[in-house]
Coordinates of C-alpha atoms in Angstrom, one line a residue:
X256 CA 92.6 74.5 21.0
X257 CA 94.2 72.0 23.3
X258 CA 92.5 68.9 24.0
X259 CA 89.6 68.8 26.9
X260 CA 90.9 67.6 29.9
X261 CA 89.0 65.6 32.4
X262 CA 89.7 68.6 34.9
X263 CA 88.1 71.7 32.7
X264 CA 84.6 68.9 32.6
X265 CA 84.2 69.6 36.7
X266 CA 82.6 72.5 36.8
X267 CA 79.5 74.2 34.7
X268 CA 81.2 75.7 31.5
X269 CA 84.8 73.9 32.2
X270 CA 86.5 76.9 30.9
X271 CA 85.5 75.3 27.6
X272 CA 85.9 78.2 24.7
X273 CA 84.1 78.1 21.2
X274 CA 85.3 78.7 17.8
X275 CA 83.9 79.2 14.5
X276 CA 86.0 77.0 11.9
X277 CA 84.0 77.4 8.7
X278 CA 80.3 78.8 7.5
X279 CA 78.6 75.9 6.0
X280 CA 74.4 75.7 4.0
X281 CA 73.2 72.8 6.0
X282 CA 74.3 70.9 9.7
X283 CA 74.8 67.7 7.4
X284 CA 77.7 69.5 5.2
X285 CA 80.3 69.4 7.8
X286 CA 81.9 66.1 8.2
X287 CA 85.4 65.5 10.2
X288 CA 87.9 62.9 8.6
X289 CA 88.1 59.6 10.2
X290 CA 92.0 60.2 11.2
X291 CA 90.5 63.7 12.7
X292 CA 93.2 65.3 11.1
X293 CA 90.7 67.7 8.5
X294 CA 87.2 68.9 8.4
X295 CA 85.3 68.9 5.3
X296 CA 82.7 72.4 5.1
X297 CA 80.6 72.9 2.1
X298 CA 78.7 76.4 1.6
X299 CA 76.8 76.4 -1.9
X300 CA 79.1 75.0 -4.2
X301 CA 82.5 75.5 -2.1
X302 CA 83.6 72.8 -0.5
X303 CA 86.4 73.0 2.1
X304 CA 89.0 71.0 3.8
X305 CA 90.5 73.0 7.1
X306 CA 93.0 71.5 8.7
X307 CA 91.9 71.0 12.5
X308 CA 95.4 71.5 14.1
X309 CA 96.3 74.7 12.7
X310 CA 92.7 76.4 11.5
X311 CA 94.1 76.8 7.8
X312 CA 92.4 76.2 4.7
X313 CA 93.9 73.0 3.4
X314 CA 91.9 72.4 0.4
X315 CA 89.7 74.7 -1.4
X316 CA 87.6 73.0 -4.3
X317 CA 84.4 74.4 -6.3
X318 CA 81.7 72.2 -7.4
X319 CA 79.7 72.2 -10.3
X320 CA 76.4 72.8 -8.4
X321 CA 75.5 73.6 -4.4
X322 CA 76.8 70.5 -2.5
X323 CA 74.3 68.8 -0.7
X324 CA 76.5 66.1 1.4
X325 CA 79.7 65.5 1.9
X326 CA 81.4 61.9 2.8
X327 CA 84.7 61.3 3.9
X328 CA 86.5 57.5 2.5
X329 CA 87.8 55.7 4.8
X330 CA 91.5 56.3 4.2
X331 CA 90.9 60.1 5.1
X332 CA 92.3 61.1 1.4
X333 CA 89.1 61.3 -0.7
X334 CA 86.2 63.5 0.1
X335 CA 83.0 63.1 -1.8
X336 CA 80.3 66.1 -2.8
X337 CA 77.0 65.2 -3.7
X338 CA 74.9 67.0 -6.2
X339 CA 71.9 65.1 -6.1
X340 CA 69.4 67.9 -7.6
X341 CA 72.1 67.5 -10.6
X342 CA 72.7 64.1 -10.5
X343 CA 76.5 64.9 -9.9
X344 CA 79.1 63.4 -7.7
X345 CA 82.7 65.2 -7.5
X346 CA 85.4 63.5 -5.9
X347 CA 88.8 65.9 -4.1
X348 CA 91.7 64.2 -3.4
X349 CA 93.7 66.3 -0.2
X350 CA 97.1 64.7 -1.0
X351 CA 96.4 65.3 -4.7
X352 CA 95.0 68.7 -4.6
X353 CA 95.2 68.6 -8.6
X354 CA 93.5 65.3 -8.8
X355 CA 90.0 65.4 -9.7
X356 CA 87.0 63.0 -10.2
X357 CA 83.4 63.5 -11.6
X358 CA 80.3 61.3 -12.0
X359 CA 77.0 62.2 -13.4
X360 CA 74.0 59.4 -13.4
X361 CA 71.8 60.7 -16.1
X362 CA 68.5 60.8 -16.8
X363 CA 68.3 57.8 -13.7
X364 CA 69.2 60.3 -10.9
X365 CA 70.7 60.1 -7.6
X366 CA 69.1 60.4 -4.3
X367 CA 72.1 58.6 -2.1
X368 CA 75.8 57.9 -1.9
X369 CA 78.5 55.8 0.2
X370 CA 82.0 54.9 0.0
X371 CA 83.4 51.7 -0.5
X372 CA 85.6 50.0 2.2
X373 CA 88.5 50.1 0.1
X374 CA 88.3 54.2 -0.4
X375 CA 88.1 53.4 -4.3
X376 CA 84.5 52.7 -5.0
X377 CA 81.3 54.9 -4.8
X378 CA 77.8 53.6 -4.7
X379 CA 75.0 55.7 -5.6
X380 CA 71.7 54.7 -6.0
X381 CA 68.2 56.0 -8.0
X382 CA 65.1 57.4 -6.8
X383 CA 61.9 54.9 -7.3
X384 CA 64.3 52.0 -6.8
X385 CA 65.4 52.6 -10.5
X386 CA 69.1 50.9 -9.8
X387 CA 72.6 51.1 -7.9
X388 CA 75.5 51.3 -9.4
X389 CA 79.1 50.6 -7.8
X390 CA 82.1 53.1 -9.5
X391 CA 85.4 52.6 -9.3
X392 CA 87.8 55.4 -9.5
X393 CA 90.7 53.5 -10.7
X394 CA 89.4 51.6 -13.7
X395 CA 90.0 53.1 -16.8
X396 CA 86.1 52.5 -18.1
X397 CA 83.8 55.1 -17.3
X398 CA 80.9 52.7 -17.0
X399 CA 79.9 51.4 -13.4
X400 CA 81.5 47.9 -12.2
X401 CA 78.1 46.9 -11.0
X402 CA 74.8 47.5 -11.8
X403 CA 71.6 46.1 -9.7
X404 CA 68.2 47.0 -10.8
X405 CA 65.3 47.4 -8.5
X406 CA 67.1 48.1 -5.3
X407 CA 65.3 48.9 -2.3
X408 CA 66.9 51.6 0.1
X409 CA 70.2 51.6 -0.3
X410 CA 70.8 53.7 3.3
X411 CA 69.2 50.6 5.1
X412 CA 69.7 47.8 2.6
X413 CA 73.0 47.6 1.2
X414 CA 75.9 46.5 3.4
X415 CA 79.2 45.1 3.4
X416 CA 80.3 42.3 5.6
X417 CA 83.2 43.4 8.4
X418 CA 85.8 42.1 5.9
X419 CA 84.6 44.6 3.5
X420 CA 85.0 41.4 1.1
X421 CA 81.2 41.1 0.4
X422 CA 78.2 43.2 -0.6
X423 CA 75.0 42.2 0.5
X424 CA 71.8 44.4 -2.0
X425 CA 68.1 43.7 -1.4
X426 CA 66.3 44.3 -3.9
X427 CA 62.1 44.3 -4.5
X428 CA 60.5 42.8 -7.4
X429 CA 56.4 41.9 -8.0
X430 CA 55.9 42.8 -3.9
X431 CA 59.0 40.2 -3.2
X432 CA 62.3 40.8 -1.5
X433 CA 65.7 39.3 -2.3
X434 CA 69.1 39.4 -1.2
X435 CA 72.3 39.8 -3.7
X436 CA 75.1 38.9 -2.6
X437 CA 78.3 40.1 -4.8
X438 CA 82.4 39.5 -4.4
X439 CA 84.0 42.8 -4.4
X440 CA 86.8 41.6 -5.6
X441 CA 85.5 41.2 -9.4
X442 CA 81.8 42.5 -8.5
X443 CA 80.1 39.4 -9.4
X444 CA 77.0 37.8 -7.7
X445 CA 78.1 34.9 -5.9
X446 CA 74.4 34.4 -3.6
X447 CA 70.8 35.2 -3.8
X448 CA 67.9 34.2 -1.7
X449 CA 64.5 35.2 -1.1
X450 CA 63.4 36.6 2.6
X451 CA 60.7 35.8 4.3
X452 CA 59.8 39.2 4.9
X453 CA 56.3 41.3 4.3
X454 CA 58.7 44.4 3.2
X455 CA 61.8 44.3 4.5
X456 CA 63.2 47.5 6.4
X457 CA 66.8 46.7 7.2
X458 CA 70.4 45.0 6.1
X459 CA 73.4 44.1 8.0
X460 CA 76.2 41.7 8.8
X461 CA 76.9 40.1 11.7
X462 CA 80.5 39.9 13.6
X463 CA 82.2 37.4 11.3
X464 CA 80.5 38.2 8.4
X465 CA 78.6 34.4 8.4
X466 CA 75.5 35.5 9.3
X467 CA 73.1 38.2 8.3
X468 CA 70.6 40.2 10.1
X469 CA 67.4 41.6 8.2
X470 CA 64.3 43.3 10.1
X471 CA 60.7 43.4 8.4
X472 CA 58.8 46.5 8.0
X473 CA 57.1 48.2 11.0
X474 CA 54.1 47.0 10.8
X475 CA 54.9 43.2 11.4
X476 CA 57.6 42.8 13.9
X477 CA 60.1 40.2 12.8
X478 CA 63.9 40.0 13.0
X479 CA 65.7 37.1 10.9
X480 CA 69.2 36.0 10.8
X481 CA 70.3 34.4 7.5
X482 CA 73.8 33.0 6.1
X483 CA 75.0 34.5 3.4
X484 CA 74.2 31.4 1.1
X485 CA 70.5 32.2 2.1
X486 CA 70.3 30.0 4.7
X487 CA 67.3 31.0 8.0
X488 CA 69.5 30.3 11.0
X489 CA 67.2 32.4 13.7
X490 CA 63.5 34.2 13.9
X491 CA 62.4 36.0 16.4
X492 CA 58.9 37.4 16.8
X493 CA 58.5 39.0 20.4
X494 CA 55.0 40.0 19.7
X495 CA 52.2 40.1 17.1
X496 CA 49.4 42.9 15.4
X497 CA 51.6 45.7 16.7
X498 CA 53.9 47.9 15.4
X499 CA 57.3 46.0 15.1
X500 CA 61.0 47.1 15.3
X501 CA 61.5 50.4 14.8
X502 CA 66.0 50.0 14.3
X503 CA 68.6 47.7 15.1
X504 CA 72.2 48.5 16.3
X505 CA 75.8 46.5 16.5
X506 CA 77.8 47.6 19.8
X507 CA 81.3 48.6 18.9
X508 CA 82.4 45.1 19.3
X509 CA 79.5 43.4 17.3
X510 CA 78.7 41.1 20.6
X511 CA 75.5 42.3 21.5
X512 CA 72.7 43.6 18.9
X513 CA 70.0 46.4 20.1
X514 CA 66.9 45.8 19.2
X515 CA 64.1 49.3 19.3
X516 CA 61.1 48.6 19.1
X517 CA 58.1 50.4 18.8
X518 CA 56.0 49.1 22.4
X519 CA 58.9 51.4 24.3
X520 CA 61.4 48.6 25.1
X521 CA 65.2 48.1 23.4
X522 CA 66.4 44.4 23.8
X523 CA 69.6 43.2 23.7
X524 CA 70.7 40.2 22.2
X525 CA 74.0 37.8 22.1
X526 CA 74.9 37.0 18.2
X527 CA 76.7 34.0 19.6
X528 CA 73.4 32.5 20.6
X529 CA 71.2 35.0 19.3
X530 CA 69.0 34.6 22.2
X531 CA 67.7 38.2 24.2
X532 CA 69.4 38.7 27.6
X533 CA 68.2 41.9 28.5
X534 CA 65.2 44.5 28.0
X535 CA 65.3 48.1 28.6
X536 CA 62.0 49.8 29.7
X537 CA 61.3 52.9 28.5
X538 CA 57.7 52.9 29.9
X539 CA 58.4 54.4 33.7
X540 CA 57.8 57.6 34.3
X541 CA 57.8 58.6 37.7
X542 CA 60.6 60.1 38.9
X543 CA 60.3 58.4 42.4
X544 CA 59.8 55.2 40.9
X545 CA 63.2 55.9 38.8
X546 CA 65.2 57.1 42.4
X547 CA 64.1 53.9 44.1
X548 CA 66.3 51.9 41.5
X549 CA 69.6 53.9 41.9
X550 CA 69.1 55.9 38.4
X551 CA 70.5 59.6 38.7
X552 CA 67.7 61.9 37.2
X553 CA 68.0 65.8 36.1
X554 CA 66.8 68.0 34.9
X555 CA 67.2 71.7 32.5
X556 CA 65.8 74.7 33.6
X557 CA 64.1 77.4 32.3
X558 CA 67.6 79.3 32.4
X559 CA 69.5 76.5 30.9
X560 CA 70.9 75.1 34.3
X561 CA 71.2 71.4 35.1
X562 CA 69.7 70.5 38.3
X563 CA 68.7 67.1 40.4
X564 CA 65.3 66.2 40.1
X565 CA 65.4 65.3 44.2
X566 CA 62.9 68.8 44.6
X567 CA 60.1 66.9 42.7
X568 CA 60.1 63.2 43.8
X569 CA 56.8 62.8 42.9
X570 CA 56.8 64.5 39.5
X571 CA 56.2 62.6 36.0
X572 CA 58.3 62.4 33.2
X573 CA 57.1 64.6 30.2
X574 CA 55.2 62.3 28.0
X575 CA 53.1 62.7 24.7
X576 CA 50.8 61.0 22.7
X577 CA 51.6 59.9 19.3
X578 CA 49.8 61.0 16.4
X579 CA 48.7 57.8 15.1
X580 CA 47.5 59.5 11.4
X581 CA 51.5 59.8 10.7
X582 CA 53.3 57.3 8.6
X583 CA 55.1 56.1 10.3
X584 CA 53.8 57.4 13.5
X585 CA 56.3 58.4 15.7
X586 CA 56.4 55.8 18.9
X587 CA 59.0 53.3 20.9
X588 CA 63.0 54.0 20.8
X589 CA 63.9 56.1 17.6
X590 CA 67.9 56.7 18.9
X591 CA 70.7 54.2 20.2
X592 CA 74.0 55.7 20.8
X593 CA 77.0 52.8 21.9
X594 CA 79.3 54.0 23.9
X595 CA 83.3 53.8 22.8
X596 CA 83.9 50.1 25.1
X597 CA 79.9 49.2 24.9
X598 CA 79.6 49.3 28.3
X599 CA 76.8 52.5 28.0
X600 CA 73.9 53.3 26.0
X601 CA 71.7 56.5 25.4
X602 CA 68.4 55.9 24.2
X603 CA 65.7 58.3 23.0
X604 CA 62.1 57.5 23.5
X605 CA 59.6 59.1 21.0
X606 CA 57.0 59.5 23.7
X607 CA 59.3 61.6 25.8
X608 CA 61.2 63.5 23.4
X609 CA 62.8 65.5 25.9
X610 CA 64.2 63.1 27.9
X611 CA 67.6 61.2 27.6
X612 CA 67.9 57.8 28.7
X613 CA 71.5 56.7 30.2
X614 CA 72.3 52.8 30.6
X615 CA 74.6 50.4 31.7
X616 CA 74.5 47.8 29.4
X617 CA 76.6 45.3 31.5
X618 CA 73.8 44.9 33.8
X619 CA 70.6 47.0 32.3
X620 CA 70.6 49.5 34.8
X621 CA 69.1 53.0 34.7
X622 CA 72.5 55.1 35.5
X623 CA 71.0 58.7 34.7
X624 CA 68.2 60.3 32.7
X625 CA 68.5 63.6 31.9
X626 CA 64.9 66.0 31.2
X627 CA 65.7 69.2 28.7
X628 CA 63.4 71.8 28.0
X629 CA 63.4 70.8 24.0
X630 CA 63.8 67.8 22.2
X631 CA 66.8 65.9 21.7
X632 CA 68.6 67.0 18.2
X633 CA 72.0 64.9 18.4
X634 CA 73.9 62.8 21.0
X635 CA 77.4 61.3 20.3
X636 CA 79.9 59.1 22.7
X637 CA 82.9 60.1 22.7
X638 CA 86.0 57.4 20.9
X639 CA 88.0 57.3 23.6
X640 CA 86.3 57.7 26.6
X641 CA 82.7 57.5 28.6
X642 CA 82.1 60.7 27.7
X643 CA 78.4 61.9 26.1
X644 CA 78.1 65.4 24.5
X645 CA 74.4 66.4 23.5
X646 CA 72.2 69.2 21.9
X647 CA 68.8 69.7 22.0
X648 CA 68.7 72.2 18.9
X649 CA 68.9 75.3 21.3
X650 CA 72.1 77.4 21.7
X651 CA 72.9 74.9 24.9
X652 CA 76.0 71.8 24.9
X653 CA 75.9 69.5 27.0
X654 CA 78.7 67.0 28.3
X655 CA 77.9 63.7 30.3
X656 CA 80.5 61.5 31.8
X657 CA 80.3 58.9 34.9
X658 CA 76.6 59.6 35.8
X659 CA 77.0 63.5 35.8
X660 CA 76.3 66.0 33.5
X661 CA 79.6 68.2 34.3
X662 CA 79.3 70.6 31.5
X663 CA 77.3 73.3 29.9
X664 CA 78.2 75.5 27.4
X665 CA 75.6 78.2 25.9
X666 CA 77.4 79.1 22.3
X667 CA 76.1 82.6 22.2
X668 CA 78.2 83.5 24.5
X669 CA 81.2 83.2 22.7
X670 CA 79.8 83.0 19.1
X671 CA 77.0 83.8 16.8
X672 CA 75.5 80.6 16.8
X673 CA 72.3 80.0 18.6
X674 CA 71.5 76.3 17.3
X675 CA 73.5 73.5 18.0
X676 CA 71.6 71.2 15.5
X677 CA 74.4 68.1 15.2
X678 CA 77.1 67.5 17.9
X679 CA 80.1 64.9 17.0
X680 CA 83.5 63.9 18.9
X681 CA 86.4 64.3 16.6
X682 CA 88.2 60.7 16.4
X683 CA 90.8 61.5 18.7
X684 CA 88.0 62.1 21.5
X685 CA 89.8 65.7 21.8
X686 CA 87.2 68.5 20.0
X687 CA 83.6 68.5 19.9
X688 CA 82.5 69.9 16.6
X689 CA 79.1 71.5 16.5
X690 CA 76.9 72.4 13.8
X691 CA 74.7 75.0 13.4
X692 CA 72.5 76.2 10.8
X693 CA 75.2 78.2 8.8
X694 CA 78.5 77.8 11.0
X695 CA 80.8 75.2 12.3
X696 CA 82.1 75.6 15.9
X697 CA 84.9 73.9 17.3
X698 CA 85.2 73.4 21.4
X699 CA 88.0 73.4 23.3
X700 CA 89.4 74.8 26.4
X701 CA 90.6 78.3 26.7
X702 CA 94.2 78.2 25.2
X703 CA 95.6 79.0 21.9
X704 CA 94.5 79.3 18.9
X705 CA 96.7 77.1 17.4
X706 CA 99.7 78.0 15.1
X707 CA 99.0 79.6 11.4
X708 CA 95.4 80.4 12.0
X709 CA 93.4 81.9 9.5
X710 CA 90.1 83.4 9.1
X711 CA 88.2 81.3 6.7
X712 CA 86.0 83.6 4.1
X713 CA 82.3 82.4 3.2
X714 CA 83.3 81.8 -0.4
X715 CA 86.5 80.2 0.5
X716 CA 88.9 83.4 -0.7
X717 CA 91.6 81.9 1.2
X718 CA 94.1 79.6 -0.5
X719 CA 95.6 76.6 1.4
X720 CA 97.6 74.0 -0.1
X721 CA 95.6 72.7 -2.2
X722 CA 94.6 75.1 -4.8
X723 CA 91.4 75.4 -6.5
X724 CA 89.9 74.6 -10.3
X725 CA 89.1 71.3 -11.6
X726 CA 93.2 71.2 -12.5
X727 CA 94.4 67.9 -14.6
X728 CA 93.2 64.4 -13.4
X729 CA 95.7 61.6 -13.3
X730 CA 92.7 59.1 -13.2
X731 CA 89.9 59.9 -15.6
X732 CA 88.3 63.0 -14.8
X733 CA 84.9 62.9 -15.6
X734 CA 82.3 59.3 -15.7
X735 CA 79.5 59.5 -17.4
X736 CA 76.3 57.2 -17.3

């Protein structure tokens, strides 16, 4: 496909055309490379690497058991399948096709996985907060470089600093938490600290990778800002015996920090200064209330069209009551979505699940809200542009950009998918992948198919340039814990 043009976004469907690229076991198994360049599918144990541009199989590797993620390194060479039923990791090399890499954990597990910065480490971590280990695919030991016992989430709690120079681990031990903090240039500890946290939730770094931001659990808000020597440089405590902060989230740029909390309200705040300097309300839900302050509301109907709301001035916002017996119970802002420059946000509300929330973050203003008739699945800005594609689960895309929603494309028009369950720009702001339940789709505007296209078999029959079989390592092939 060519890329999308702002022209094909100004009317409903854009001449916008939908491909199937690859049949995949799970919406979370199809990952696209950070240059964009390759797509990464994995159907039971094959695991594929198409090659965007010309629709061919570039890659085609087998794993040891069904894959159940997939994770790209940052250098766009290295793909990563994790078997975590089996306690297996297999690395795939696309420039090496004949290069190979396998970890297995033992009798400790593995529940998660994530790349180093420098595209030559893996860290994995054990259910029960058994330990994380730090693996390095150019040493010539097959033990781990680093092993931390006791570790607490490793998705939420484990970060590196901007410089990727650092690695900051909390860890839980007799009901208190601590922060590691480790060189990664020879992997040893050179800071811990204890937090003054009742369980602490969250881990990341600040802009210039001097300060620290760590969130307490749910159930007592409190957001602290340490240095990395352990030092408290900020609290802040916006109110007490309530639910707390539900997520935070960096804009592109690292100058302003989102905070969601759980009584409906996202604050920003300036790292500089770390003081708040504007709250988003989440709370209103009259739609005349909403068209008095400039916001831009529509809504989906029943046929899947995108209409203004100015027929029901006096109409209410779909709200519902959380179910307090849940833990956690599922209030206040679950979703924040930066756009590309940070000048927009999309928010998602748990008490209106089917509405999307639209701001401009320069000046807190309410630019549009859009009402679907199901939840929403999957948002995602666009890299290069202020451009929002989302999905509500249903066979529907959607397209936002400069307070309209210009496109709508139903899938089953074009293909046999009928659930767009993740939506994602590709890097070059071009594509919009969408994944279903058991496909890929590519979208694009009607042109060609692109040069050597191929049709890509469910058990990945077709040979690309890579080859397939475990083949001879030039790095050791197999580490074992």
């Amino acid at each position: 496909f060519p890329p999308l043009p702002m022209a094909a976004l100004e009317r409903e469907g854009g001449g916008m055309a939908a491909r199937v690229v690859a049949p995949i076991s799970s919406p979370r198994l199809a990952k696209c490379s950070p240059s964009g360049e390759f797509l990464a599918a994995a159907r039971k144990q094959s695991l594929q690497v198409i090659d965007l541009e010309s629709s061919s199989v570039y890659l085609d590797g087998r794993c040891q058991h069904p894959v159940e993620s997939i994770f790209w390194a940052d250098d766009s060479d290295l793909v990563m399948a994790c078997q975590y039923k089996h306690a297996t990791i297999q690395v795939f090399s696309v420039r090496q096709p004949d290069w190979r890499c396998r970890i297995v954990e033992g009798v400790a597990g593995i529940i998660q996985c994530i790349w180093g910065p420098d595209s030559r480490h893996i860290l994995s971590s054990s259910d029960f907060g058994i330990q994380l280990c730090v693996w390095s695919l150019v040493s010539q030991t097959e033990e781990p470089s680093l092993v931390v016992k006791k570790p607490k989430d490793m998705g939420n709690c484990a970060a590196f600093d901007p410089a990727g120079s650092m690695l900051a681990v909390a860890t839980r031990h007799e009901c208190k938490d601590t922060i590691h903090v480790y060189s990664t240039s020879n992997w040893e500890q050179v800071a811990e600290f204890g937090t003054d946290t009742l369980d602490l939730a969250s881990l990341s770094w600040g802009a210039d990778s001097r300060s620290m931001v760590v969130c307490d659990s749910c159930l007592r808000y409190g957001l602290l800002v340490y240095s990395p020597v352990g030092q408290l440089v900020h609290r802040y405590v916006a109110y007490e015996n309530a639910l707390g902060i539900r997520g935070v989230s960096f804009s592109p740029a690292r100058d302003r920090l989102a905070i969601c909390s759980c009584d409906q309200l996202v604050r920003l705040m300036r790292p500089q200064a770390w003081n708040v300097e504007l709250v988003l309300n989440h709370e209103t839900s009259n739609v005349a209330t909403l068209a008095s302050l400039g916001t831009r509301a529509m809504h989906e109907t029943p046929t899947g069209q995108l209409l203004p709301m100015t027929s029901y001035p006096h109409a209410d916002l779909p709200t519902l009551t959380p179910d307090m017996s849940k833990t956690p119970p599922r209030v206040g802002v679950s979703m924040v979505a930066w756009s590309a420059r940070g000048d927009f946000m999309a928010t998602k509300n748990e008490s209106m699940p089917c509405v999307l929330w639209i701001w401009s973050v320069n000046d807190g203003k309410l630019q549009s809200l859009v009402v679907t008739q199901h939840p929403l699945r999957s948002a995602n800005w666009s890299p290069t542009s202020d451009r929002l594609v989302f999905a509500t689960g249903t066979e529907k895309v959607f397209i936002w950009h400069d307070r309209e929603v210009a496109s709508v494309l139903s899938l089953s028009e074009q293909v046999e998918c009928k659930q767009a369950l993740s939506v994602r720009w590709t890097p070059s702001g071009d594509h919009v992948i969408v994944a279903g339940p058991d496909m890929v789709v590519l979208l694009g505007t009607t042109g060609s198919r692109g040069r050597g296209a191929q049709e890509v078999k469910e058990e990945g029959a077709v040979d690309g340039q890579g080859g397939g079989g475990e083949g001879a390592a030039s790095s050791p092939d197999t580490k074992h814990k």
